[in-house]
Coordinates of C-alpha atoms in Angstrom, one line a residue:
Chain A
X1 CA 0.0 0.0 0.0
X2 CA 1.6 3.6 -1.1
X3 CA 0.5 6.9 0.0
X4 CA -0.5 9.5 -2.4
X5 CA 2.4 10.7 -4.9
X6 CA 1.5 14.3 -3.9
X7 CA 1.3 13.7 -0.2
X8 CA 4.8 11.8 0.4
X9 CA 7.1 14.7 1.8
X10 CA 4.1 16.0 3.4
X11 CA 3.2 12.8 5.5
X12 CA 7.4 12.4 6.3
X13 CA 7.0 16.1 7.9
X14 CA 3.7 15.2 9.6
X15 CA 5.4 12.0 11.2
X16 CA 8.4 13.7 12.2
X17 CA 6.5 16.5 13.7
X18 CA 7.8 19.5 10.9
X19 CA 4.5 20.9 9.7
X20 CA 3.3 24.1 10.2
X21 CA 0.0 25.2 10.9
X22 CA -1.2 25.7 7.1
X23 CA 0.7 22.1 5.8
X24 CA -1.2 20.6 8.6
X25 CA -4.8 21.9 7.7
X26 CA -4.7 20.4 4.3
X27 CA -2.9 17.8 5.3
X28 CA -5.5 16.3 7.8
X29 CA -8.3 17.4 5.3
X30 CA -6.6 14.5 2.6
X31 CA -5.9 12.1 5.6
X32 CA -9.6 12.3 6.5
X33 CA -10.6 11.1 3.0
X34 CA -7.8 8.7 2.2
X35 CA -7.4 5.7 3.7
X36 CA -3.9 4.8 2.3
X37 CA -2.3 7.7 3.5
X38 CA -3.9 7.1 7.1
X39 CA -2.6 3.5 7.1
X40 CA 1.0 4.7 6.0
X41 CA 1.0 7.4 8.7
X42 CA 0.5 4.9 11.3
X43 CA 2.8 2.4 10.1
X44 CA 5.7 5.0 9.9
X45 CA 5.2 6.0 13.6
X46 CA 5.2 2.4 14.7
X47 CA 8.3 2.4 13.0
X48 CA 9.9 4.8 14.8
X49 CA 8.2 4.0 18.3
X50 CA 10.0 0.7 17.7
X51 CA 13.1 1.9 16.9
X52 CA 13.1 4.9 19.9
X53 CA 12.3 2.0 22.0
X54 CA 15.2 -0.4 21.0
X55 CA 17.4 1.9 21.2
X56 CA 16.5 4.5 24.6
X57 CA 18.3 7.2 25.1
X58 CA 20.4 6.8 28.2
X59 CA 19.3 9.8 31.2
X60 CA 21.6 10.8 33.7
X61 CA 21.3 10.7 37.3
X62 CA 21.7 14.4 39.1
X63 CA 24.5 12.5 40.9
X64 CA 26.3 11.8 37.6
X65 CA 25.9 15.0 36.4
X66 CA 27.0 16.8 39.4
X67 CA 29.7 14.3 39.4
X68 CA 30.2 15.1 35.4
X69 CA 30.3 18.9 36.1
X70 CA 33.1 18.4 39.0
X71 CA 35.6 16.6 36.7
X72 CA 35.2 18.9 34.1
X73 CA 35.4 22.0 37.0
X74 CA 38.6 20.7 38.1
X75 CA 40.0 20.0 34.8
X76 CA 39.2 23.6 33.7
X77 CA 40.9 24.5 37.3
X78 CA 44.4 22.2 36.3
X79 CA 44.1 24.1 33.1
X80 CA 44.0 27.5 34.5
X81 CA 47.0 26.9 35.8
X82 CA 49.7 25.8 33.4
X83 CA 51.8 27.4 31.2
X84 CA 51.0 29.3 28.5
X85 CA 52.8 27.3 26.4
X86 CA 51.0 24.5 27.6
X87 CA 47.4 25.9 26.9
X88 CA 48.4 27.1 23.7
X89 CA 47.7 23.4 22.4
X90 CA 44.6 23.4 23.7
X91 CA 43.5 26.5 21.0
X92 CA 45.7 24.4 18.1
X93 CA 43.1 22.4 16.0
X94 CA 43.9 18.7 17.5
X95 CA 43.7 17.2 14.1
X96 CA 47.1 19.7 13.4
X97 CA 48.8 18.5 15.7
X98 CA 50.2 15.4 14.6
X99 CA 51.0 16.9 11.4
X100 CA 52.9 19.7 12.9
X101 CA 54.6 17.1 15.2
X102 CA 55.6 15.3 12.3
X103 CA 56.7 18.9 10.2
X104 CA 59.1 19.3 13.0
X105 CA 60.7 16.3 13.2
X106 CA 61.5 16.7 9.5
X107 CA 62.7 20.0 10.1
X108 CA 65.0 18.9 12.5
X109 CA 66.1 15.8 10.4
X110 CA 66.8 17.7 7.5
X111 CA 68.7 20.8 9.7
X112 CA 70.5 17.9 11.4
X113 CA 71.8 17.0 8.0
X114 CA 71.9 20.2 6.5
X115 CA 74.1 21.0 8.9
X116 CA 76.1 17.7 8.7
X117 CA 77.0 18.6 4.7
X118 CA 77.6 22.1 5.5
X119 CA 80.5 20.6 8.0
X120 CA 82.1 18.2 5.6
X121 CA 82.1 20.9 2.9
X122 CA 84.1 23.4 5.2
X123 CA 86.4 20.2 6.6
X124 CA 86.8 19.9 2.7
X125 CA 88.0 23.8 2.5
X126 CA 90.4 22.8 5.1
X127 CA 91.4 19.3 4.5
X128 CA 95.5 18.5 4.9
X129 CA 95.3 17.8 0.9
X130 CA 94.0 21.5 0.5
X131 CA 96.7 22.5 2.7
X132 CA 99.9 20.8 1.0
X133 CA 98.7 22.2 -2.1
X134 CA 98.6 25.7 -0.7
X135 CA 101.6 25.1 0.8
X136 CA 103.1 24.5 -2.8
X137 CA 101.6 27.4 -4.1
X138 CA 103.6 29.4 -1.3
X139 CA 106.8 27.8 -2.2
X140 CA 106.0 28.5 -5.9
X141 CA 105.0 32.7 -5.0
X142 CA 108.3 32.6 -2.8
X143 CA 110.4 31.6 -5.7
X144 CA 109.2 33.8 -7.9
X145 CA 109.1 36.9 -5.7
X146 CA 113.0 36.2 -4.9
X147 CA 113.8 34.9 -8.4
X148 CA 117.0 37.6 -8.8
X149 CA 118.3 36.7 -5.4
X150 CA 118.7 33.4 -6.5
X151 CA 120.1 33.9 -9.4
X152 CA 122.3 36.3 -7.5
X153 CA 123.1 33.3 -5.6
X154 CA 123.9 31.0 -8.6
X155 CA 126.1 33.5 -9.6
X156 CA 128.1 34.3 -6.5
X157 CA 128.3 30.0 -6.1
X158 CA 130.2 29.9 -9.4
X159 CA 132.3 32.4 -9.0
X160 CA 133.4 30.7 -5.8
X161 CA 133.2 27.4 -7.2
X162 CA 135.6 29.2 -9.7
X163 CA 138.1 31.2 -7.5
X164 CA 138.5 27.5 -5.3
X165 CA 139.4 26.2 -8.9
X166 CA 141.8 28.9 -9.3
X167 CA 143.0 28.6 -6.1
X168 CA 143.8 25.2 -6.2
X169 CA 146.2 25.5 -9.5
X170 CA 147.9 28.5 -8.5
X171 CA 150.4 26.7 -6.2
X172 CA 151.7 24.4 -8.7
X173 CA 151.8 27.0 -11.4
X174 CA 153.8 29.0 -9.0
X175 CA 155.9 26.0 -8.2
X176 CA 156.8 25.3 -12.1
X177 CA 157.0 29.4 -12.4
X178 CA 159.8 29.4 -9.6
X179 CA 161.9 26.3 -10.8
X180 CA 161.9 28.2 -14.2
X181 CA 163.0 31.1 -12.7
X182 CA 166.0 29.5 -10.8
X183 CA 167.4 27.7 -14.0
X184 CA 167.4 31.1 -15.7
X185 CA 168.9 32.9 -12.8
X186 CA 171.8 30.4 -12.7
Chain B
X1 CA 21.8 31.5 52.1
X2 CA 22.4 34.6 49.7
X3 CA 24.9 32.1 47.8
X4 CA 22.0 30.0 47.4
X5 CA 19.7 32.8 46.3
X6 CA 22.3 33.6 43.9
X7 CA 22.8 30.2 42.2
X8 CA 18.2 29.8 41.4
X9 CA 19.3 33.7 39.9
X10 CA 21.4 31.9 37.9
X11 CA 19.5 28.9 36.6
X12 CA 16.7 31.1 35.9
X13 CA 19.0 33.2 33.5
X14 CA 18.9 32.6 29.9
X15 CA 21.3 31.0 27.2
X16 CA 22.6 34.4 26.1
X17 CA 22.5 36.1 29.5
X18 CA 24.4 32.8 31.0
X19 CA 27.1 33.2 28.1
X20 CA 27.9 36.9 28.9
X21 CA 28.3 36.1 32.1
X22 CA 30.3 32.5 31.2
X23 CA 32.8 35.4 29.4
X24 CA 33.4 37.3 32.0
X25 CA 35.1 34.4 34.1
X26 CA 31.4 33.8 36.4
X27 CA 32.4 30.0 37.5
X28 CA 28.6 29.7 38.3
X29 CA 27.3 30.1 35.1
X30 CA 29.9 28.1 33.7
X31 CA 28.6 25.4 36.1
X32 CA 25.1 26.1 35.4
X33 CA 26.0 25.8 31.4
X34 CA 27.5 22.4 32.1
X35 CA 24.4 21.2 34.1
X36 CA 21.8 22.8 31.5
X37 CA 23.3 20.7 28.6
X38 CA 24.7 17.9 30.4
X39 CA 21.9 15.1 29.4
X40 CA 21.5 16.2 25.9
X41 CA 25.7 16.4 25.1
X42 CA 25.3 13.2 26.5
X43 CA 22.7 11.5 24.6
X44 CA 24.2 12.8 21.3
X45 CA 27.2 11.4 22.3
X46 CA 25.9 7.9 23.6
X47 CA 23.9 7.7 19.9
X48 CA 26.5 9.1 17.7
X49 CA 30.3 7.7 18.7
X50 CA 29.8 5.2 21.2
X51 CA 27.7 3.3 23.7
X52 CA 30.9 2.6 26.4
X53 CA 29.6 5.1 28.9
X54 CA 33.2 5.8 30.3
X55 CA 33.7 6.9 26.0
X56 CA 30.6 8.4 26.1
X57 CA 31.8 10.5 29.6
X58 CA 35.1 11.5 28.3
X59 CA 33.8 12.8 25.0
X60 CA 31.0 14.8 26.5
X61 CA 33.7 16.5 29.0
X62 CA 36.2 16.8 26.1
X63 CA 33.4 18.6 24.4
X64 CA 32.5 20.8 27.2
X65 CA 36.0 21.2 28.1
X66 CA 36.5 22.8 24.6
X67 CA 33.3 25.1 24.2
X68 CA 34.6 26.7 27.4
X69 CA 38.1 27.2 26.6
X70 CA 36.6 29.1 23.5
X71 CA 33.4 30.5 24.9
X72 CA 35.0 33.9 24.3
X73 CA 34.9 33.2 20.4
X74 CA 31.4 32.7 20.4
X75 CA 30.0 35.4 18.7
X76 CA 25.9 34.5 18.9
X77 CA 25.7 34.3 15.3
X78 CA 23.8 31.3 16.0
X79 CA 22.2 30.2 19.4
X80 CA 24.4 28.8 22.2
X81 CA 22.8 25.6 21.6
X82 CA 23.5 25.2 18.1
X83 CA 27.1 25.9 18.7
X84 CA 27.6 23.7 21.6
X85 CA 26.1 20.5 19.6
X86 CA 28.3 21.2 17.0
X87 CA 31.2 21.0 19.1
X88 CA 29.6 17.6 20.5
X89 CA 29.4 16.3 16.8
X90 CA 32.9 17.3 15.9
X91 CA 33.9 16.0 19.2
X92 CA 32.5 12.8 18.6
X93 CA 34.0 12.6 14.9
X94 CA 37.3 13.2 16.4
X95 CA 36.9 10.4 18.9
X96 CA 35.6 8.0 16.2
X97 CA 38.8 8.8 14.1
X98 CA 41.2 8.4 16.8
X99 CA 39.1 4.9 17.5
X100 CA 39.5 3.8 14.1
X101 CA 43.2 4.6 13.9
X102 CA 43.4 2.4 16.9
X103 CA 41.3 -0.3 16.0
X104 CA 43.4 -0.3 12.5
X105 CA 46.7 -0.7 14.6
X106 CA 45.3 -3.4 16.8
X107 CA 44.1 -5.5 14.4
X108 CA 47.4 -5.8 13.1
X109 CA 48.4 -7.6 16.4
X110 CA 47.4 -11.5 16.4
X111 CA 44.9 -12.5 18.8
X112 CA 43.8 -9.1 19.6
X113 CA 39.7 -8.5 19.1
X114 CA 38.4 -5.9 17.3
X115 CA 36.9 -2.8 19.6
X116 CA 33.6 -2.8 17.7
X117 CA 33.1 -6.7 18.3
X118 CA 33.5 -6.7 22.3
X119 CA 32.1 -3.1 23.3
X120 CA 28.9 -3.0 20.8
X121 CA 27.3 -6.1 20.3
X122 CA 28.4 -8.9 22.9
X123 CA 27.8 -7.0 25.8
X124 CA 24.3 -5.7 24.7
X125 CA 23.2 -8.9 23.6
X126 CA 23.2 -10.6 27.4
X127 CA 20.0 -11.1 27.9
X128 CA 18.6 -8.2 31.0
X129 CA 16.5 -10.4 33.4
X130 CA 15.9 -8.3 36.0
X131 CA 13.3 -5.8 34.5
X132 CA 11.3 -8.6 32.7
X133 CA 10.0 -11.8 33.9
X134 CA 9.5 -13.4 30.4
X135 CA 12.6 -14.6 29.0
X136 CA 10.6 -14.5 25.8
X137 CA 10.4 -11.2 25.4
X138 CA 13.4 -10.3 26.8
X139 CA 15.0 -12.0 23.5
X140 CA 12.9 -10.7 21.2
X141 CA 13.7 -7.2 22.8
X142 CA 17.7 -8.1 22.8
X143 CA 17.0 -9.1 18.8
X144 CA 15.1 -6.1 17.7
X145 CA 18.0 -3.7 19.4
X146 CA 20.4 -6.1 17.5
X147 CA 18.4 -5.6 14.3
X148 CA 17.7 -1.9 14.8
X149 CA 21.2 -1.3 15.6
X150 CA 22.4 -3.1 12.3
X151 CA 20.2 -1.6 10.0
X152 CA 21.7 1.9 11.3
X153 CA 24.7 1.2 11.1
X154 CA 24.1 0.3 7.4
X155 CA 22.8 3.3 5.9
X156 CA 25.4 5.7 4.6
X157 CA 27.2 8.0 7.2
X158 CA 25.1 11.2 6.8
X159 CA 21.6 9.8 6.6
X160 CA 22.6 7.7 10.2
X161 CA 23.4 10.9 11.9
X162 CA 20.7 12.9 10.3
X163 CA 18.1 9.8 11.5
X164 CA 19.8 10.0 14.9
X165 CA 19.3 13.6 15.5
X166 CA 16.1 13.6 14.6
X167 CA 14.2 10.6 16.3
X168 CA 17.0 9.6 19.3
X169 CA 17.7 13.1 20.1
X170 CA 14.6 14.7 19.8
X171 CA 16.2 18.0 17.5
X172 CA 14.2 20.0 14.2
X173 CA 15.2 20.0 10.7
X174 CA 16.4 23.5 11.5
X175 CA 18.4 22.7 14.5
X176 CA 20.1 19.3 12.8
X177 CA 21.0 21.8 9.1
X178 CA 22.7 24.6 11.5
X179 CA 24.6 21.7 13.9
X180 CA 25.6 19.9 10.6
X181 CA 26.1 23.5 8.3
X182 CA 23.9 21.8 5.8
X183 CA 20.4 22.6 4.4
X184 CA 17.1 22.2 5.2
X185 CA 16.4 21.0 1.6
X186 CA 20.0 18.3 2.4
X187 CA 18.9 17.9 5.7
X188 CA 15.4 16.2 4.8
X189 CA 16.5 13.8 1.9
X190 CA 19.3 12.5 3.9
X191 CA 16.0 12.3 6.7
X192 CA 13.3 10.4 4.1
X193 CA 15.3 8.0 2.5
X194 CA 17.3 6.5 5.7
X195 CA 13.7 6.4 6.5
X196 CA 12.8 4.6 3.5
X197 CA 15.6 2.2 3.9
X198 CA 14.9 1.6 7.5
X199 CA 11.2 0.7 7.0
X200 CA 12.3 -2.0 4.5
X201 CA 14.8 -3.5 6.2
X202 CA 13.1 -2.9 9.9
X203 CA 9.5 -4.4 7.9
X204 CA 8.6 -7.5 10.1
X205 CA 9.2 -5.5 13.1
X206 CA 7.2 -2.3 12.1
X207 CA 4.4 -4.0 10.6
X208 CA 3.5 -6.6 13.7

């Protein structure tokens, strides 16, 4: 058995309680005359009287409220008195919260080895290898800023190198120079 | 005597008066808040995220907790009422997520039940002797919840809510579109067909 096309929302609001004064007027007026509609209406709030009565709302005893209200008293007490950087979660939308957790840890991962690359690349700067090779470079600027002294130097060495070997045949030649003399003096 | 005089001066004070005053740091209509809406945070929370009553107690202070934390932000746009059941519902969504996470992780250890399987339907389903002599009907009674509860929990996620504000908490089209921040017009077709489904599926029951 259906209820009238026309009627359906109209007997949904009636059951459910959700007609106004006008609605209801013509409403009863049809119910009066139709006998489907009636039958509909009743099964509907047999419907719901069975389903209201499997599942009952649960009431509260004014002890378990009061006791209700005191927890949440005291909570609101404990609260008043922390930190404020404490209570600032509280105002922080909770679903946010793990994601921020989780935005920080990353942060600090990737700072952690940010950081740890940032070291290695200035260890590189001032590795021993680095350091040799700068060392070199020294040498090399050193050499070349005191090029004339050392050429200086090479020259003063051979002219020693040169007056030792001149030194060191002088005595004979002065030898042979005097026995030549005698022989022409006698 | 005067402190007592003071507290009916209270409880006779409106919504809108007790907010102002709930502003302005007055514990007593704080207190007076929490026992005005009490029952009815409850009851949405009992039909909505669990039936546990120690779940249902710490949603409903975790709720009540947060609307007066923020009770300064409230801005009367809508009615104090409106705004604290929305809190309730998003409260309860919460809960149900954090459930499910949990559920999700337990069931990944061996031998561990499912929340949902010991908390909903075994412990319901004991049969209640004391408030009925007739075993009979105390089964049938134990089914129907069974079979009530079932077909709820089938129909899609909107409609079920929608249903339950309606018939287990008692609340208008108007009130459940503004708690929800849906329409009227949304609010009514989620309403008829969950009724439509539950009248077929709920048919024997309805109908003897």
């Amino acid at each position: 058995m259906k209820p009238c096309s026309d009627y359906q929302e109209t007997l949904l609001l009636d059951v459910y309680g959700e007609l106004n004064l006008v609605e209801r007027r013509v409403w009863e007026n049809h119910l009066s005359t139709c006998e489907h509609c009636r039958k509909e209406k009743e099964q509907l709030l047999r419907l719901l009287k069975t389903i209201k009565n499997a599942l009952p709302t649960p009431t509260l005893s004014p002890d378990k409220i009061a006791e209700h209200v005191r927890v949440i008293q005291r909570k609101l007490k404990e609260e008043a008195n922390l930190p404020w950087w404490r209570k600032a979660r509280f105002h922080l939308p909770q679903r946010l919260i793990p994601a921020l957790t989780t935005a920080c840890v990353l942060l600090i991962i990737i700072s952690w080895f940010g950081l740890k690359e940032f070291k290695k690349f200035d260890m590189l700067s001032t590795s021993p290898q680095t350091t040799s090779e700068e060392q070199i470079n020294r040498d090399d600027l050193e050499v070349v800023k005191n090029l004339e002294f050392l050429k200086e130097m090479e020259d003063v060495e051979k002219l020693v190198k040169h007056l030792d070997e001149t030194d060191s045949q002088s005595p004979s030649t002065q030898t042979e120079n005097n026995n030549n003399g005698g022989s022409d003096d006698a | 005597m005067e402190a007592e005089t003071e507290e009916k001066s209270v409880s006779i004070l409106n919504d809108e008066e007790m907010v102002t005053r709930a502003k302005a740091d007055d514990q007593k209509a704080v207190t007076e808040l929490i026992h005005r809406y009490q029952p009815k945070a409850y009851a949405i929370a009992f039909h909505l995220c669990s039936e546990e009553s120690d779940e249902v107690r710490d949603v409903t202070q975790e709720a009540f907790l947060k609307a007066i934390r923020s009770i300064k932000k409230f801005r009367g746009q809508a009615s104090f009422s409106t705004w604290f059941y929305r809190i309730v519902v998003n409260t309860c969504r919460d809960f149900l997520r954090r459930k499910r996470k949990k559920e999700r992780l337990f069931s990944l250890w061996p031998g561990k039940p499912h929340g949902n399987e010991v908390s909903q339907d075994n412990s319901k389903e004991q049969p209640d002797l004391k408030g009925h002599n007739d075993p009979m009907a105390v089964f049938t009674g134990k089914q129907l919840t069974r079979e009530v509860r079932n077909a709820l929990r089938a129909l899609p996620e909107k409609q079920r809510v929608v249903f339950q504000f309606k018939v287990l908490n008692e609340m208008t089209i108007k009130e459940i579109a503004q708690v929800t921040g849906s329409s009227e017009g949304t609010i009514k077709s989620h309403l008829f067909r969950a009724t439509h489904s539950l009248r077929n599926v709920l048919k024997d029951w309805s109908e003897s």
